[in-house]
Short mmCIF file of C-alpha atoms and ligand atoms in Angstrom, two decimals:
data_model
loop_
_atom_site.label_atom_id
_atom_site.label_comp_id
_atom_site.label_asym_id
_atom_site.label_seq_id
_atom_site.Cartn_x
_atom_site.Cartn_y
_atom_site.Cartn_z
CA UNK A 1 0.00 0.00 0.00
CA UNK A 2 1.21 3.05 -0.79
CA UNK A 3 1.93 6.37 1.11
CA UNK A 4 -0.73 8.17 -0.84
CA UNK A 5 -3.38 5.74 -0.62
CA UNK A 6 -3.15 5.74 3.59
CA UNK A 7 -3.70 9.18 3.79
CA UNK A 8 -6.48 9.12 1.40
CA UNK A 9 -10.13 9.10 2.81
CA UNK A 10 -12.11 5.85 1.28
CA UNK A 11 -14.26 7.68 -1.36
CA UNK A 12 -16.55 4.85 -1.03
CA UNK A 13 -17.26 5.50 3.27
CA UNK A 14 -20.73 6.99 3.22
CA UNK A 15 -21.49 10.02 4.64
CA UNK A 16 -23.64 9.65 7.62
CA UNK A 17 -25.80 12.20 9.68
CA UNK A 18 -24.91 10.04 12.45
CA UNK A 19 -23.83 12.44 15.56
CA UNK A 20 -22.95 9.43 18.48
CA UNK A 21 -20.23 10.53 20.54
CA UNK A 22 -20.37 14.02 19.86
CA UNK A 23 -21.25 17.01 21.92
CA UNK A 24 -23.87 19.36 20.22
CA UNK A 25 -24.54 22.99 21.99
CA UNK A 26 -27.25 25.05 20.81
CA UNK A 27 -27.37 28.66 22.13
CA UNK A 28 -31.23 29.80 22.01
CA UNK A 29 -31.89 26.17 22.02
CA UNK A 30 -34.84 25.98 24.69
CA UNK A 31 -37.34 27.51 21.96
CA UNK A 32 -38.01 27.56 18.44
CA UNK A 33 -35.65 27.03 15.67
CA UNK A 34 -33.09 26.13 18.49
CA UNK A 35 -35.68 23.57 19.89
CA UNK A 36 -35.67 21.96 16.82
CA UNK A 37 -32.34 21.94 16.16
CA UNK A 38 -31.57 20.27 19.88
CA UNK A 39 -33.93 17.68 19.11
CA UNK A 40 -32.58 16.54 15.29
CA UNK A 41 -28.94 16.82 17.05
CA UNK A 42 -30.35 14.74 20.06
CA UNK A 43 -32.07 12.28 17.48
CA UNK A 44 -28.62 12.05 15.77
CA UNK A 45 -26.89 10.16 18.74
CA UNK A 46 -25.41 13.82 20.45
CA UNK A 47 -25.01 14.92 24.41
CA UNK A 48 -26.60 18.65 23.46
CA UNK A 49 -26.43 21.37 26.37
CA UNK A 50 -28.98 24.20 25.06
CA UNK A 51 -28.32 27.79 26.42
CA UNK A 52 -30.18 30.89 26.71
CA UNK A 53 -31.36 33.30 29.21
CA UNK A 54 -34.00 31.72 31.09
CA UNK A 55 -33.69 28.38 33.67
CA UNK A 56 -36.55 25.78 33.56
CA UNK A 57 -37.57 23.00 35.82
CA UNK A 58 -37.75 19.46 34.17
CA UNK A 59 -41.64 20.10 35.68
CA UNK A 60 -42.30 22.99 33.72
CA UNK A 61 -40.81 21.83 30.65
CA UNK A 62 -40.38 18.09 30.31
CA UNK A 63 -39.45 17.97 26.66
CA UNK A 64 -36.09 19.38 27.64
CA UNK A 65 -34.97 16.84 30.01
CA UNK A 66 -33.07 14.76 27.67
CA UNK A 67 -30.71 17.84 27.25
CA UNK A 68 -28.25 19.36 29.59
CA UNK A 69 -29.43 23.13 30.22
CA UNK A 70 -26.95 26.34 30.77
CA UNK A 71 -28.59 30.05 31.57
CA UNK A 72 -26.22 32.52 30.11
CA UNK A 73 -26.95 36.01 28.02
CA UNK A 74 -25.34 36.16 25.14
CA UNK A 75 -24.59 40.06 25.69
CA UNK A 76 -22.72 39.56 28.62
CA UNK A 77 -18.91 38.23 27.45
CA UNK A 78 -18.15 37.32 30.92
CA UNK A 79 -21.27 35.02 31.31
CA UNK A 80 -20.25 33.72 27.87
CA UNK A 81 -16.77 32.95 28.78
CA UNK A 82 -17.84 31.29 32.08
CA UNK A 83 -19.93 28.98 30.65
CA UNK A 84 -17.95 27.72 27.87
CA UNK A 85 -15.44 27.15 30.36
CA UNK A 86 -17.76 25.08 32.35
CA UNK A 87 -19.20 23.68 29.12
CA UNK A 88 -15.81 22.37 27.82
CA UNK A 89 -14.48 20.67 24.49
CA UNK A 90 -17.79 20.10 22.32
CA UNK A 91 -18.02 19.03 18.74
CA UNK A 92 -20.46 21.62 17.13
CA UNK A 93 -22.12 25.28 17.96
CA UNK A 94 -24.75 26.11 16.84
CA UNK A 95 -26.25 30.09 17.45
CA UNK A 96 -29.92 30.77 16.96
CA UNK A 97 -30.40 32.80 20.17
CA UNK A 98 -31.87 36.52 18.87
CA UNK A 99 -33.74 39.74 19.82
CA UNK A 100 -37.57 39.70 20.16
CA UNK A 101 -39.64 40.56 17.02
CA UNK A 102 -39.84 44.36 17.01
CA UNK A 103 -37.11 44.84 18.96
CA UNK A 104 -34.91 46.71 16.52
CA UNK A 105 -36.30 50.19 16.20
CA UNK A 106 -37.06 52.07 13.10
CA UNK A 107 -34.35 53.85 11.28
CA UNK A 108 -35.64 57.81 11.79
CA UNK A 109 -35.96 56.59 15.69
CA UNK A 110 -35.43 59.86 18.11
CA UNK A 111 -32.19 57.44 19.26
CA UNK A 112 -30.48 54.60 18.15
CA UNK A 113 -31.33 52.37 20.87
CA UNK A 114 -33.09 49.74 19.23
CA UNK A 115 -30.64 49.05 16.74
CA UNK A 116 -27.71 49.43 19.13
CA UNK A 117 -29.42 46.33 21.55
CA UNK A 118 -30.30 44.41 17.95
CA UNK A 119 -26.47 44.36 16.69
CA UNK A 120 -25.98 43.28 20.58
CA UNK A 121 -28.28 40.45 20.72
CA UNK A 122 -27.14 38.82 17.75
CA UNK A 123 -24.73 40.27 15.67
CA UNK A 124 -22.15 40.44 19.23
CA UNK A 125 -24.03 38.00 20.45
CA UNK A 126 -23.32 34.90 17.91
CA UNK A 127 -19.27 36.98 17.71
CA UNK A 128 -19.36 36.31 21.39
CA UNK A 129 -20.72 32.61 21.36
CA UNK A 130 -18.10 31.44 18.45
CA UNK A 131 -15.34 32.96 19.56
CA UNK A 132 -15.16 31.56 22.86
CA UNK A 133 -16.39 27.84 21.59
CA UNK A 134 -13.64 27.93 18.32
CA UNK A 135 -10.74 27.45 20.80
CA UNK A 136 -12.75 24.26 22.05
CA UNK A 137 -13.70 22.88 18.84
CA UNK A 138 -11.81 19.97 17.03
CA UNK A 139 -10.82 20.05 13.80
CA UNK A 140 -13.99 18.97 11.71
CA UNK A 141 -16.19 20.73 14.29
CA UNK A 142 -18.28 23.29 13.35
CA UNK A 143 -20.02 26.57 14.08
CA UNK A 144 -23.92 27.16 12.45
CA UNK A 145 -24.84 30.76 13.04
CA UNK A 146 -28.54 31.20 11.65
CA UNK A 147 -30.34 34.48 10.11
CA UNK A 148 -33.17 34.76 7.91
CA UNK A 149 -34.54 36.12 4.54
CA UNK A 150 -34.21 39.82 5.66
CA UNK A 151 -30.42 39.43 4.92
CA UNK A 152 -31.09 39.59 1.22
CA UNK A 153 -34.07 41.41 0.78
CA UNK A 154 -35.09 44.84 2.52
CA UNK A 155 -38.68 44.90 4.05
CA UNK A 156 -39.85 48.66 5.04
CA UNK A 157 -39.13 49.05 8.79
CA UNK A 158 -36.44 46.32 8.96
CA UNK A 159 -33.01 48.36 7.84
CA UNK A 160 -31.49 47.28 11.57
CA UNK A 161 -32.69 43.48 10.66
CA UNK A 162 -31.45 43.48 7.50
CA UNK A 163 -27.68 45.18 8.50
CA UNK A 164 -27.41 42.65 11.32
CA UNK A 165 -28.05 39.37 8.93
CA UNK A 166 -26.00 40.64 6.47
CA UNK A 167 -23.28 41.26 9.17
CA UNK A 168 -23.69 38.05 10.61
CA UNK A 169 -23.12 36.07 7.31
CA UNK A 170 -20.10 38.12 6.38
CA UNK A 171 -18.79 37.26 9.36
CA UNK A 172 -19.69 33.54 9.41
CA UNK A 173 -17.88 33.34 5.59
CA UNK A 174 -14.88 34.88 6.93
CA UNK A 175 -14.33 32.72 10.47
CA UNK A 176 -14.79 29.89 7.37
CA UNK A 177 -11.27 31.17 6.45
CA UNK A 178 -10.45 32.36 9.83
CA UNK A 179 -10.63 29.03 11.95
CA UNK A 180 -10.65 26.38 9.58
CA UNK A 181 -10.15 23.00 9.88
CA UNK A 182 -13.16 24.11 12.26
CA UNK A 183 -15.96 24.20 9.55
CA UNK A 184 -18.33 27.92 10.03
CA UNK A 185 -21.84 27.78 8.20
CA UNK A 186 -25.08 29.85 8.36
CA UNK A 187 -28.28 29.09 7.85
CA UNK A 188 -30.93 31.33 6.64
CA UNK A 189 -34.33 30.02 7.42
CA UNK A 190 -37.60 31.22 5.77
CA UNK A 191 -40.81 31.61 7.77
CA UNK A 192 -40.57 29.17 10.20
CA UNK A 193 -43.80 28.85 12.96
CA UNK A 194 -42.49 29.69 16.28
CA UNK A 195 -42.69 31.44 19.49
CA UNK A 196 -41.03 34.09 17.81
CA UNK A 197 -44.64 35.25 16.11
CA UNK A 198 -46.51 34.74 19.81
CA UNK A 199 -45.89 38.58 19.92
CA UNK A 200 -48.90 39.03 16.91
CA UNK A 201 -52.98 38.56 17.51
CA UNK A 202 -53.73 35.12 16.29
CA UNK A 203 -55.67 36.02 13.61
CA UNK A 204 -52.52 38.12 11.98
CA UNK A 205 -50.55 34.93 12.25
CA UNK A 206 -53.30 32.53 11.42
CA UNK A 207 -52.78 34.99 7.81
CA UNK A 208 -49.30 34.53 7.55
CA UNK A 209 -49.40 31.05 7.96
CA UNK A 210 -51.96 30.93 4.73
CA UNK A 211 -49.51 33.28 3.01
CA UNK A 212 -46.58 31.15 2.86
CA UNK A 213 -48.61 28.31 2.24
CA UNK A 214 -50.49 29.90 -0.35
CA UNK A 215 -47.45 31.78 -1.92
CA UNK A 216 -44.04 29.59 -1.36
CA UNK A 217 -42.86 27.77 -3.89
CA UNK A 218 -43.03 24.62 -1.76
CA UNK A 219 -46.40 25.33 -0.71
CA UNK A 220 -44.81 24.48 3.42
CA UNK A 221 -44.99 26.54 6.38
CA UNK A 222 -41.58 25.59 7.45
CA UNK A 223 -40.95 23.88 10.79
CA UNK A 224 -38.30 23.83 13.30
CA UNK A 225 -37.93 20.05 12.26
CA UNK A 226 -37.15 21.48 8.82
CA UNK A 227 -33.99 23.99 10.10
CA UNK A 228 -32.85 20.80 12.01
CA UNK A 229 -32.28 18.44 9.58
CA UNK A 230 -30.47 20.81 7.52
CA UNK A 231 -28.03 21.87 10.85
CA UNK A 232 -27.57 18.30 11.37
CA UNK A 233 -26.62 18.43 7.93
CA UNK A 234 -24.39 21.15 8.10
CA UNK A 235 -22.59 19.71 11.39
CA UNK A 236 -21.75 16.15 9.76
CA UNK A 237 -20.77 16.85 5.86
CA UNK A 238 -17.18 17.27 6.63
CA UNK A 239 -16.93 19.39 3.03
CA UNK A 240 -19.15 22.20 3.93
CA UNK A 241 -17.76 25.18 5.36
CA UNK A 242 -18.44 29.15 4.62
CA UNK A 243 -21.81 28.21 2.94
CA UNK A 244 -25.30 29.94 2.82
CA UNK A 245 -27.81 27.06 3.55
CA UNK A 246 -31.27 28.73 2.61
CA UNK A 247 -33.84 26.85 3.91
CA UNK A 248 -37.02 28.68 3.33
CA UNK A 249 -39.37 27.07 1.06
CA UNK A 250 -38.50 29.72 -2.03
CA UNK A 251 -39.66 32.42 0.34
CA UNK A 252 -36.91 34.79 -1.55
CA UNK A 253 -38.11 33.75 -4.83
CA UNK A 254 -41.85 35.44 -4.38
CA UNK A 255 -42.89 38.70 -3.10
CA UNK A 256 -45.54 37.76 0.06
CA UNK A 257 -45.50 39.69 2.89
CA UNK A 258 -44.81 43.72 2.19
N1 NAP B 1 -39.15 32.00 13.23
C1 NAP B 1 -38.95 32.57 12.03
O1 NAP B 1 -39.84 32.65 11.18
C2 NAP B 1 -37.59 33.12 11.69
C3 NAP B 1 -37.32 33.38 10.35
C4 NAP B 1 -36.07 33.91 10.01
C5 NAP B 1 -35.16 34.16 11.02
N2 NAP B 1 -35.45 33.91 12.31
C6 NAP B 1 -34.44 34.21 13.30
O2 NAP B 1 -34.11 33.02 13.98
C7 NAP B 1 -33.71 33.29 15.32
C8 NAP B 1 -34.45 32.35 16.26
O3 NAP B 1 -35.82 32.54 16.07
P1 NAP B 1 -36.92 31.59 16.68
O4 NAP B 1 -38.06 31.62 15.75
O5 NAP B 1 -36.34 30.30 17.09
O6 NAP B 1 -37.34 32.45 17.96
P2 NAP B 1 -37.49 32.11 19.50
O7 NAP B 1 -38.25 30.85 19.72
O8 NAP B 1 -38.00 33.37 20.13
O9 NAP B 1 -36.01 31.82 19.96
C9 NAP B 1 -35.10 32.77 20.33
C10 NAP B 1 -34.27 32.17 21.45
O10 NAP B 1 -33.19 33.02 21.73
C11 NAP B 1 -32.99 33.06 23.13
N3 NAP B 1 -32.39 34.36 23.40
C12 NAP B 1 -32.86 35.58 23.05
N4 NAP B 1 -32.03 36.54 23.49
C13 NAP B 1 -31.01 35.90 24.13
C14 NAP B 1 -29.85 36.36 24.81
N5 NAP B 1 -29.57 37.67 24.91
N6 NAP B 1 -29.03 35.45 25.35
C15 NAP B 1 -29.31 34.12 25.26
N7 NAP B 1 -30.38 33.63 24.64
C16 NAP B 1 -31.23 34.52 24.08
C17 NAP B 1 -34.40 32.92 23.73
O11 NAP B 1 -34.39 32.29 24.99
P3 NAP B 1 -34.42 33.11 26.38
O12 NAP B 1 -35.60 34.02 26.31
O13 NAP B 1 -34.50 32.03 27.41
O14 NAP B 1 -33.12 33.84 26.46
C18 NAP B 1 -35.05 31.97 22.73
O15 NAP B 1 -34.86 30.64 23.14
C19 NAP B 1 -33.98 34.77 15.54
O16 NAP B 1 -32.77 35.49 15.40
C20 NAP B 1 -34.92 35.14 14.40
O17 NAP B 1 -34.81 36.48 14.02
C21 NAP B 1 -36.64 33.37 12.67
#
């Protein structure tokens, strides 16, 4: 056997979405697209440890007993620091933690305030996250920062959403460069039905529901299932890195919502 041929990976191995053995933290992963994302990663064979803000009992929310849980702010460095200290080596990041809808302020705003805690909560925020997890991540591991539709296309009212996105996914391409062998991915979901949209009257979001149904190319109202087969994806193709995963049912492809 030659030199060359030991060092070569067997073109024929399959690839596997098989996670066993690895350890999986989701930041913003006790809701929502995180939620989801937990549970595909769970399903997949990994220990996950989902982080955000608030601390629930295994009584008050049962479904997240098979993961490990960790309250930290992802605005706060120290916290950050602290608890990937505590947190250790792990396999794969994954960021989905962000600001409430409405929270970013309009542009002609008296002050800048609503933009200025936006960029915080996820723009510094998902920074924050990877670069205290990339010195703990193997080669191979990986980093998924998420953002959303708004990154490529303006909406009235959403200049501080849109700015942020597009910040996040420069700066997920260039950590590609930046850390590699670590692998650094976003994804940028489409509507997806969450908690997120709790903030509207039911009847608004019973509409929007109909509208991306009625008006997505797939004809899906995307679920946090959906995002977490494609992070799963994302954490065990061992090619991917610097990519912008759309996952959104063609919601860029169709004018729906303003
Ligand atoms: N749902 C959609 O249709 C959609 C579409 C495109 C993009 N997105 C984007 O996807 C991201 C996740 O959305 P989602 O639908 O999953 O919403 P979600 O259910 O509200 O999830 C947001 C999560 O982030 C956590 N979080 C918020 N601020 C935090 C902070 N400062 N530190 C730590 N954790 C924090 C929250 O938990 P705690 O309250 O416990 O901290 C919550 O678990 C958001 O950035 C959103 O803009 C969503």
């Amino acid at each position: 056997m030659t030199h060359a041929s030991l060092s070569r990976p067997d073109p024929t191995s399959p690839s596997t979405y098989d996670l066993s053995g690895k350890r999986v933290v989701v930041v913003g992963g006790k809701t929502g697209i995180g939620l989801g994302i937990a549970k595909a990663a769970h399903r997949a064979g990994a220990a996950v440890t989902v982080a955000s803000r608030r601390s629930v009992s295994a009584a008050e929310r049962p479904d997240l007993a098979e993961f490990e849980q960790i309250s930290l702010d992802i605005r706060d460095e120290t916290a950050v620091r602290a608890a990937f200290e505590t947190i250790g080596s792990l396999d794969h990041l994954v960021v989905t933690a962000g600001p409430e809808l409405g929270s970013w302020g309009a542009f002609m705003d008296e002050d800048m305030r609503g933009l200025r805690s936006y960029l915080e909560g996820k723009f510094l925020g998902s920074w924050t996250c990877a670069r205290h997890a990339a010195p703990r991540l193997p080669p191979g591991g990986s980093i998924t920062l998420l953002t959303g539709g708004t990154a490529a296309k303006p909406k009235r009212g959403l200049t501080a959403v849109m700015a942020t996105f597009a910040a996040v996914e420069a700066m997920s391409r260039s950590l590609a460069l930046e850390l590699g062998p670590v692998r650094v991915n976003t994804i940028r979901p489409g509507y997806v039905d969450t908690g997120l949209w709790d903030a509207l009257p039911e009847a608004e979001r019973a509409d929007l529901r109909e509208k991306v149904r009625a008006n997505f190319p797939a004809r899906h109202v995307g679920t946090i299932a959906d995002i977490g087969h494609a992070a799963v994806f994302l954490m065990t193709n061992p090619y991917v890195t610097g990519s912008l995963l759309e996952v959104s049912g063609g919601e860029l492809l169709v004018d729906w919502l303003f």
